[in-house]
CSV table of C-alpha atoms in Angstrom, one decimal:
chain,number,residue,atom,x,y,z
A,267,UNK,CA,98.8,96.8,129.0
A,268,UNK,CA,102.4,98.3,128.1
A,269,UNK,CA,104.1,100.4,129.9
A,270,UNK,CA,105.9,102.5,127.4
A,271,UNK,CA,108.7,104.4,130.1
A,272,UNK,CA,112.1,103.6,130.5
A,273,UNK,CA,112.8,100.0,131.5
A,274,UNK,CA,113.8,99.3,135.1
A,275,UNK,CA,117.3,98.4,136.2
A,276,UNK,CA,119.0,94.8,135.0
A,277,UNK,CA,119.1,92.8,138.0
A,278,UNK,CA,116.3,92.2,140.1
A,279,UNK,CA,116.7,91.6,143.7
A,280,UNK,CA,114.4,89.8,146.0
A,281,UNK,CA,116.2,88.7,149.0
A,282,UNK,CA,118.9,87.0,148.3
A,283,UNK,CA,117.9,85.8,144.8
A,284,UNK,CA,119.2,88.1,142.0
A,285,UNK,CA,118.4,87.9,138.5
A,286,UNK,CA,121.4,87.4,136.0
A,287,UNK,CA,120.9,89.6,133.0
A,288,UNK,CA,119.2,88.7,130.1
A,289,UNK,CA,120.8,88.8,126.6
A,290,UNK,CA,118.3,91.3,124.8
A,291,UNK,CA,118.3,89.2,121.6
A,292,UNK,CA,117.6,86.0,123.1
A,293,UNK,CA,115.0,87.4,125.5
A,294,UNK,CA,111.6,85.4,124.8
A,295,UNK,CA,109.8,88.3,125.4
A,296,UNK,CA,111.1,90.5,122.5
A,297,UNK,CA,111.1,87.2,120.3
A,298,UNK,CA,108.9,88.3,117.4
A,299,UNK,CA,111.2,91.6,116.9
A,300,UNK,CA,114.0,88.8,115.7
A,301,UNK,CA,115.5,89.1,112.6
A,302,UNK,CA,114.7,85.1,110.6
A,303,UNK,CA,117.6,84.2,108.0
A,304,UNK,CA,115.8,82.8,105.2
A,305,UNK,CA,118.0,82.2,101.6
A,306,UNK,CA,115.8,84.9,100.0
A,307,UNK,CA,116.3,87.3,102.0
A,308,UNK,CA,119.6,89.2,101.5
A,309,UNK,CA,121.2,92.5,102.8
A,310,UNK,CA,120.9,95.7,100.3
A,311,UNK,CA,124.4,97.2,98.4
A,312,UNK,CA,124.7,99.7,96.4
A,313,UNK,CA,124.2,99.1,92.7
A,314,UNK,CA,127.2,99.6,89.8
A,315,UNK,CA,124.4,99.9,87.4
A,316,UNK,CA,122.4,102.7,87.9
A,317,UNK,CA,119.2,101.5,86.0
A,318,UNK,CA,115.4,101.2,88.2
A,319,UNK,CA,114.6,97.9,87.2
A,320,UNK,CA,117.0,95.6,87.5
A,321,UNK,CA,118.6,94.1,90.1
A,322,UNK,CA,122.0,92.6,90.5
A,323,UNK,CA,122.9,88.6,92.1
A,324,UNK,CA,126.1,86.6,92.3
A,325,UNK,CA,125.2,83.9,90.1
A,326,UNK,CA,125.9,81.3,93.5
A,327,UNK,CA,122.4,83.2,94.8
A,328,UNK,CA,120.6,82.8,91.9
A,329,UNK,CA,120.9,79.3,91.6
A,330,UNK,CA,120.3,79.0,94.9
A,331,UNK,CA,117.2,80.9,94.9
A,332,UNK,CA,116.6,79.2,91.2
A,333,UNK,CA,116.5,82.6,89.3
A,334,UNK,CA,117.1,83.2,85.8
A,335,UNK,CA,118.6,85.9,84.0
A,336,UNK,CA,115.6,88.3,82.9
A,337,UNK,CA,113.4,87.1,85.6
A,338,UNK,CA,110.8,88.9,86.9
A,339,UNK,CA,111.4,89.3,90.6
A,340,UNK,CA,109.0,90.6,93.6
A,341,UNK,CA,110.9,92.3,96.1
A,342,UNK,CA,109.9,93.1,99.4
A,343,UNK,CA,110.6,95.6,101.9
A,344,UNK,CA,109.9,97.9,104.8
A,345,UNK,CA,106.5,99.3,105.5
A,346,UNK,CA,104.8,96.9,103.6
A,347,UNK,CA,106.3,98.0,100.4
A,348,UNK,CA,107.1,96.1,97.5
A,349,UNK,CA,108.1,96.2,93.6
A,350,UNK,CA,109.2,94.2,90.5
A,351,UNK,CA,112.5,94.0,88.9
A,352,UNK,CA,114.6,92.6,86.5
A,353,UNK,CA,117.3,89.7,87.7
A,354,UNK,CA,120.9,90.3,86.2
A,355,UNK,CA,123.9,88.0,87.1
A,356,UNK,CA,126.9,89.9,88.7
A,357,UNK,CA,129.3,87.6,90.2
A,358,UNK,CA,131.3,90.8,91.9
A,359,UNK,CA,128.2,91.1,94.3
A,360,UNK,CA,128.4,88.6,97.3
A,361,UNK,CA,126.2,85.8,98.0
A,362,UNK,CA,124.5,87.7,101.1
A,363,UNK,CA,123.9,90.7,98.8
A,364,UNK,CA,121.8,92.4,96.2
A,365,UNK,CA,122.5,95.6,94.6
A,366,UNK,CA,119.4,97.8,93.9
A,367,UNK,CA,120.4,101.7,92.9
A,368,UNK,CA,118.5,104.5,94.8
A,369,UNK,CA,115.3,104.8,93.3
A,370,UNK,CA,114.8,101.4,93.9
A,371,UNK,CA,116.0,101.7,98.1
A,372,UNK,CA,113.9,104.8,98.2
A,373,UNK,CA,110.6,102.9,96.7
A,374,UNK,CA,111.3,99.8,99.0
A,375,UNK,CA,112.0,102.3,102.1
A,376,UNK,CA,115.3,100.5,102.8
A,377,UNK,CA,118.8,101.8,102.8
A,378,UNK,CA,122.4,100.1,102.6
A,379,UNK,CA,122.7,97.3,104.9
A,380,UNK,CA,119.1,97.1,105.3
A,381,UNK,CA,117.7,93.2,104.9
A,382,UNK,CA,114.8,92.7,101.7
A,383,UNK,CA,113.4,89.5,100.6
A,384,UNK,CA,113.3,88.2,97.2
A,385,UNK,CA,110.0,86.2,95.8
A,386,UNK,CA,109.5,84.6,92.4
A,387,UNK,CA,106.8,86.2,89.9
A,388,UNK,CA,104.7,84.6,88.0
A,389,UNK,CA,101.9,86.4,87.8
A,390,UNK,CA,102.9,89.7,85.9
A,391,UNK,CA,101.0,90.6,82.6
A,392,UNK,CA,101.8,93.0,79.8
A,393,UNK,CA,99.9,96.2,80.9
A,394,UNK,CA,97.6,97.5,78.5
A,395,UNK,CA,97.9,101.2,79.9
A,396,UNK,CA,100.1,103.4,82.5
A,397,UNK,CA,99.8,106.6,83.8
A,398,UNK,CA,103.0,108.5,84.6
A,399,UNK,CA,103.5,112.1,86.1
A,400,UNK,CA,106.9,114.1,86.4
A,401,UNK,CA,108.2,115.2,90.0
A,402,UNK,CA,107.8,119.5,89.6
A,403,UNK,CA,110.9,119.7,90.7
A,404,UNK,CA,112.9,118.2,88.5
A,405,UNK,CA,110.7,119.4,85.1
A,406,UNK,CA,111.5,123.3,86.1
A,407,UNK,CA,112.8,124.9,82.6
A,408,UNK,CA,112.4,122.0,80.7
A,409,UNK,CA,110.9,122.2,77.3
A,410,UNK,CA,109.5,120.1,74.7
A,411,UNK,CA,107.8,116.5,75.0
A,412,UNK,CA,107.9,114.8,77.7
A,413,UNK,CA,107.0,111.7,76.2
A,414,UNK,CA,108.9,112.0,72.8
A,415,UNK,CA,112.4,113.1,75.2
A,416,UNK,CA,112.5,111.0,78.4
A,417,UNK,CA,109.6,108.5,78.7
A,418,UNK,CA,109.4,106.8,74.6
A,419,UNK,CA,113.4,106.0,74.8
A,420,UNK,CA,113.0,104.8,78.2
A,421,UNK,CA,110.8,102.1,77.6
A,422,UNK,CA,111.1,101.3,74.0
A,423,UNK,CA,111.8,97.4,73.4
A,424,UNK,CA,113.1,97.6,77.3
A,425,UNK,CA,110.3,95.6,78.6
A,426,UNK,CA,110.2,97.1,82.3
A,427,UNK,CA,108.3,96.3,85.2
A,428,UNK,CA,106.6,99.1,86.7
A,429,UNK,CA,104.6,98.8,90.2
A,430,UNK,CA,101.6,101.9,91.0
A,431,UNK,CA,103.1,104.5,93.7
A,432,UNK,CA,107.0,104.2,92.5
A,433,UNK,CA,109.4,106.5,91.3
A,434,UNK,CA,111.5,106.4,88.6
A,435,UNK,CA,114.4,108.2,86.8
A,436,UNK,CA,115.0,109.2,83.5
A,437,UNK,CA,118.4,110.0,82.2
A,438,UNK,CA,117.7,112.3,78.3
A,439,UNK,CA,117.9,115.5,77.2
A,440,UNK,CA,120.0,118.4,79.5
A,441,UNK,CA,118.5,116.7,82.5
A,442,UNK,CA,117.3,113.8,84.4
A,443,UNK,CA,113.5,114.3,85.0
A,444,UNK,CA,112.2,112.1,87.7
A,445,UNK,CA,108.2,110.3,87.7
A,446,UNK,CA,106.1,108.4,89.5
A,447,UNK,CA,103.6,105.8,88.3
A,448,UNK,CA,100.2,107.2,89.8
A,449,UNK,CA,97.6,104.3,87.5
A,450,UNK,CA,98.6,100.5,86.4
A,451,UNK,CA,95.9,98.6,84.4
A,452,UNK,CA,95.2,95.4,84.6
A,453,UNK,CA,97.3,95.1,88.1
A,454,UNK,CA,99.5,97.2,90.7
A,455,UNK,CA,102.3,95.8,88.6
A,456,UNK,CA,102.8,94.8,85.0
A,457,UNK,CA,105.5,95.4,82.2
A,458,UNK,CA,105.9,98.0,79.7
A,459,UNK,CA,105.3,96.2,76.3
A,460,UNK,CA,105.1,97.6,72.7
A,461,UNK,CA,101.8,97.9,73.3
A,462,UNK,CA,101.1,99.7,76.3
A,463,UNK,CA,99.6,103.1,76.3
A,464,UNK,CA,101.6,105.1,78.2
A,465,UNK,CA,99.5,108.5,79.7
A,466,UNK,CA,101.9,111.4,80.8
A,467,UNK,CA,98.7,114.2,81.1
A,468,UNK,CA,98.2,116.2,84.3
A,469,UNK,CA,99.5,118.1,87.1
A,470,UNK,CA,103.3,117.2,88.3
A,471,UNK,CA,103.4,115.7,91.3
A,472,UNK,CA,104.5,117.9,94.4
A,473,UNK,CA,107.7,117.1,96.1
A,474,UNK,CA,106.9,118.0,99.5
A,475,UNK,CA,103.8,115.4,98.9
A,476,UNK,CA,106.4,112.5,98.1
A,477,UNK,CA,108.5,113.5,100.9
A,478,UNK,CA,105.9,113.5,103.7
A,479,UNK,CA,104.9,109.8,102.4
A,480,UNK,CA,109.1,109.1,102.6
A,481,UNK,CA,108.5,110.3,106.5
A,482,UNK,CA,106.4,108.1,107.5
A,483,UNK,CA,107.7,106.1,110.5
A,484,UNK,CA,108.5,102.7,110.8
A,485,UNK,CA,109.8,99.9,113.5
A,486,UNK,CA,112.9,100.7,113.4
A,487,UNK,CA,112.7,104.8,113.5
A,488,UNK,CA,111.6,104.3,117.5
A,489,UNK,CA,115.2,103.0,119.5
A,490,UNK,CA,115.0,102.3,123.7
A,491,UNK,CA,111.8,100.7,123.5
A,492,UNK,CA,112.3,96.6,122.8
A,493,UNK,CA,110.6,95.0,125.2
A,494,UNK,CA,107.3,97.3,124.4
A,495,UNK,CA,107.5,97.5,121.0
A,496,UNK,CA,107.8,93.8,121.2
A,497,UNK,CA,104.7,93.6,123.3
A,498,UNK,CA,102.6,96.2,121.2
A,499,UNK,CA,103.4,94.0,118.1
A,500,UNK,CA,102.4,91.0,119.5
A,501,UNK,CA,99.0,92.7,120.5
A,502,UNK,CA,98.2,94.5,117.2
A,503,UNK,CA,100.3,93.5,114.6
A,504,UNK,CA,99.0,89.9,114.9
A,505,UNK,CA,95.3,90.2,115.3
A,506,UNK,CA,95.8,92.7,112.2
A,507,UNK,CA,97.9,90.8,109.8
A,508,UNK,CA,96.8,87.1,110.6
A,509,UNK,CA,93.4,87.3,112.0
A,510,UNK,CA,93.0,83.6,111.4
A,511,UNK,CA,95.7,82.2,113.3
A,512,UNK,CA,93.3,83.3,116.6
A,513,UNK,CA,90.1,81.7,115.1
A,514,UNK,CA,92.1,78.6,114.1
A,515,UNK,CA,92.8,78.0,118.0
A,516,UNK,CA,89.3,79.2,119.4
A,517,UNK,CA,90.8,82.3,121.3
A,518,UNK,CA,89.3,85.9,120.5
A,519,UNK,CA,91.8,87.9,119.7
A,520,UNK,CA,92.9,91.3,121.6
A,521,UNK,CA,90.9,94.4,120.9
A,522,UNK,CA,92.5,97.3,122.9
A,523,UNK,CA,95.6,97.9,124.6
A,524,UNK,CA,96.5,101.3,126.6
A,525,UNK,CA,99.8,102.5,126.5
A,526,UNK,CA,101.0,104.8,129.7
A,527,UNK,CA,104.6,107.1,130.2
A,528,UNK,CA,105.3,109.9,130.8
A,529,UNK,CA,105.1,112.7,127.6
A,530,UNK,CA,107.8,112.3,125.1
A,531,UNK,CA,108.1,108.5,125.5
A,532,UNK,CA,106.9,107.3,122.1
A,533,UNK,CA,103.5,106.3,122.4
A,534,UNK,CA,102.0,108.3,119.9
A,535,UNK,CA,104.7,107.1,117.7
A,536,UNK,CA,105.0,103.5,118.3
A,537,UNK,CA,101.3,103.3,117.1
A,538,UNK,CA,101.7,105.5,114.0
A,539,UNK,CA,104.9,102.9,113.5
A,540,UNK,CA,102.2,99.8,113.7
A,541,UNK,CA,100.0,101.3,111.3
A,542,UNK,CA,102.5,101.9,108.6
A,543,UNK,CA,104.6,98.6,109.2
A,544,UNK,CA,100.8,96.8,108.6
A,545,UNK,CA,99.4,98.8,106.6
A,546,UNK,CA,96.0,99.3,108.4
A,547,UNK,CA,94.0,102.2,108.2
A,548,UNK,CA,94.8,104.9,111.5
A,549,UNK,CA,92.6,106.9,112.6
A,550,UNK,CA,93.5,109.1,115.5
A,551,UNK,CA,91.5,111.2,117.8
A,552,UNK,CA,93.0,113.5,119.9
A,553,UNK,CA,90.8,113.3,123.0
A,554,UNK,CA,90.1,116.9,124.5
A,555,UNK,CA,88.9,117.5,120.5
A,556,UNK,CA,86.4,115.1,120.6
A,557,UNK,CA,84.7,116.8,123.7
A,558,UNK,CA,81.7,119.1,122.6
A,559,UNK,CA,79.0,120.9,124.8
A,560,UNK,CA,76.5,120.4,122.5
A,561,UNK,CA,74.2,117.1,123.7
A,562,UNK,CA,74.8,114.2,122.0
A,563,UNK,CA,77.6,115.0,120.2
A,564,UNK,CA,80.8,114.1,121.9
A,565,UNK,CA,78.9,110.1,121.8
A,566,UNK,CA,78.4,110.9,118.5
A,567,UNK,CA,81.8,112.1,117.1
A,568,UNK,CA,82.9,108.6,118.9
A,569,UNK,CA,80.6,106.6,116.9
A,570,UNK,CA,81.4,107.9,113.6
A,571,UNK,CA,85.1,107.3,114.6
A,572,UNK,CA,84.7,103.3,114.9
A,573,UNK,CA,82.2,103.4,111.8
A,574,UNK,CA,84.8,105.2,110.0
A,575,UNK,CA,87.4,102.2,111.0
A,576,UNK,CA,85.2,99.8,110.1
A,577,UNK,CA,84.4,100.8,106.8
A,578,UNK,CA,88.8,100.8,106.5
A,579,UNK,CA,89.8,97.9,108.4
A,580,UNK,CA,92.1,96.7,109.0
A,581,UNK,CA,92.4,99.6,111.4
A,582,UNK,CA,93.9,101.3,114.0
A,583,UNK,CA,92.4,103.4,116.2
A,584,UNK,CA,94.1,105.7,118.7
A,585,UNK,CA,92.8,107.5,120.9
A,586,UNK,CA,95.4,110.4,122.3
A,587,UNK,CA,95.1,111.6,126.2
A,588,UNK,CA,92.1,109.3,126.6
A,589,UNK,CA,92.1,110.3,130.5
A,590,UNK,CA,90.1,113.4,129.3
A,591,UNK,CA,87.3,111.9,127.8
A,592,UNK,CA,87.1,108.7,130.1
A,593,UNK,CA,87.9,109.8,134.0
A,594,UNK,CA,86.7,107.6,136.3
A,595,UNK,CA,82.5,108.1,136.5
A,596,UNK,CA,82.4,108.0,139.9
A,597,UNK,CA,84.4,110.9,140.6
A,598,UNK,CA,83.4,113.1,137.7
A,599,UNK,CA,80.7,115.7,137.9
A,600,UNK,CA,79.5,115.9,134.5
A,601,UNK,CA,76.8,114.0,132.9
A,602,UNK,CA,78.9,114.1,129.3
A,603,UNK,CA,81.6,112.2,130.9
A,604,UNK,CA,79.6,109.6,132.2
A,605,UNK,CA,77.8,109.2,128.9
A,606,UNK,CA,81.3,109.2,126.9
A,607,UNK,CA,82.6,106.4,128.6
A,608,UNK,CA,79.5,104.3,128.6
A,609,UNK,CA,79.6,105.5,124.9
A,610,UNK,CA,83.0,103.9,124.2
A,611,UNK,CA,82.5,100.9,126.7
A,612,UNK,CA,79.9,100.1,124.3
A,613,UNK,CA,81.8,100.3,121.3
A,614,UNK,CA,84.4,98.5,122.0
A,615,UNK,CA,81.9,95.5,123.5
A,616,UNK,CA,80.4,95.6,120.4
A,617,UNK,CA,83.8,95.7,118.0
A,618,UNK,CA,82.9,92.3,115.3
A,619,UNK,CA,84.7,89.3,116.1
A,620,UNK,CA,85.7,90.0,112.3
A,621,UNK,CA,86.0,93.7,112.1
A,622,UNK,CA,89.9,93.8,112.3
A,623,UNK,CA,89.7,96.9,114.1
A,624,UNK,CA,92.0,97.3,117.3
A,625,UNK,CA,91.8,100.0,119.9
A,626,UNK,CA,94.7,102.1,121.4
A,627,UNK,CA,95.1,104.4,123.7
A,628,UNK,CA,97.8,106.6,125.7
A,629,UNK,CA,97.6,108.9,128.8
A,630,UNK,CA,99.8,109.8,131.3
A,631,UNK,CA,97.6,109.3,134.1
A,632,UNK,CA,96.5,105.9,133.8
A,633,UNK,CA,94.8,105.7,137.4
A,634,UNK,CA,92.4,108.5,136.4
A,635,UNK,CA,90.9,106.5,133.6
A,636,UNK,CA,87.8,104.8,134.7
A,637,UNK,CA,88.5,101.0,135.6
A,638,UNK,CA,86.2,99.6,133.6
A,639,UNK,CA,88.6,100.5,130.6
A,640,UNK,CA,91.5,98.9,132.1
């Protein structure tokens, strides 16, 4: 159970024993929100060459990391995101540094001074077809082939990675027109050969669509939180992400947590956060929605909802205000809200030891959930 209000005061008194203050970044309890120095993983500068698929090390890093020039490199980082990109020597960048442009930053979610880490990849084939699509926003008043004008010199004898879901942008013509790779065949990345069919039919995609995915909120969009964040993470993130890490020491790993504060404390958030940052499927249910006067069908609406997750996992589910759909039975006079909880008390029993599905659930009113959820 984390409590997701403001944190108490810094010493703790009991008598005459006080507690010294503890230094937030060696606290054990926030340990897994620490930052671990590894050689490949460097802090993000701005790039000098303005090209989205290369980036830019001193040659001291390189070696280091035993890169090549004209490597193929997988980079990693926030929200689970990732690309491919070309290695260039640059011995004006520092040894703690790599340059990626803005594209690049905005497909990786990180901006300057933001830590990603740097793998080796072998695995990359030629592709043997793309599909492309322009942003409508930057294609308004532009006439004649898209293909022929922006895309064909772009990639001709270039040999460029490409990864399915980034952005890219293309410098011909009056204008720069930017895309985004929506299809990748054989694999979520490959290069650009000679020989690659390169589809630019359909639709352009809609900015406001590429912005609400930019939106999407991360660790470190919630602030005044450590030591919950720290727990939640340690609850969810770890079941979701390395599942058997808990069956190689015999423990079953936790299924629900309940987060209580007051409104406007981040709850809500800090589970959307989890979501993204592992990239599990979230399904949220807001509770008084779920609630229906027809019989049967507030049970069934839950059931569908952990079916739903199950189908998706890994998953999230969270379950909004969840004092109005589970009070305590005792003190309740209505047979749905009985039935309800029972409803999710058996769900949750009977979550697989497998299913990768984890449970949360905020309220403000944590003593007027029935006990047998907490």
């Amino acid at each position: 159970m984390a409590d997701s209000g403001k944190a108490k005061g810094k010493l703790v008194e009991n008598a005459s024993i006080t507690a010294p203050d503890v230094d937030p970044e060696h606290d054990p309890a926030t340990a897994i929100l620490r930052k671990k120095s590894a050689p490949n993983k460097l802090i993000v500068d701005d790039a000098t060459n303005d090209d989205n698929s290369v980036l830019a090390l001193s040659t001291a890093t390189m070696e280091k990391l035993q890169f090549f020039r004209g490597d193929m490199v997988l980079v990693k980082g926030k929200k689970r995101r990732d690309t491919v990109l070309i290695v260039l020597a640059d011995d004006s960048v520092e040894d703690s540094k790599v340059r990626i442009n803005k594209v690049v930053r905005q497909n990786l979610r990180v901006r300057l001074g933001d830590v990603v880490s740097l793998h080796t990849c072998t695995d990359i084939k030629y592709g043997k077809r793309i599909h492309v699509l322009p942003v409508d926003d930057t294609v308004e008043g532009v006439t004649g082939n898209l293909f022929e004008v922006y895309l064909k010199p772009y990639f001709l004898e270039a040999y460029r990675p490409v990864r399915k879901g980034d952005l890219f942008l293309v410098r011909g013509g009056m204008r720069a027109v930017e895309f985004k790779v929506i299809e990748t065949d054989p694999a979520d990345y490959c290069i650009v050969a000679q020989d690659t069919v390169i589809h630019c039919e359909g639709e352009p995609i809609k900015r406001e669509d590429e912005e609400s995915n930019l939106a999407d909120v991360g660790y470190d969009d919630i602030g005044g939180c450590r030591k919950q964040m720290a727990q939640i993470r340690e609850l969810v993130e770890l079941p979701l992400r390395h599942p058997q890490l808990f069956k190689s020491i015999g423990i079953k790993p936790p299924r629900g947590i309940l987060m209580f504060g007051p409104p406007g404390t981040g709850k809500t958030l800090m589970a959307r956060a989890v979501a993204n940052e592992t990239g599990a499927f979230f399904f949220l249910i807001n509770g008084p929605e779920i609630m229906s006067k027809m019989a049967g069908e507030s049970e069934s609406n839950l059931r569908k909802a952990f079916e739903e997750a199950e189908k998706n996992s890994p998953a999230i589910i969270f379950i909004d205000e969840i004092d109005s759909i589970a009070p305590k039975r005792d003190k309740t006079n209505g047979e749905v809200e009985r039935r309800v909880v029972s409803q999710l008390l058996t769900l949750m029993d009977g979550l697989k030891a497998r299913s990768n599905i984890v449970v949360m659930a905020a309220t403000n009113r944590p003593n007027s959930i029935d006990p047998a959820l907490r």
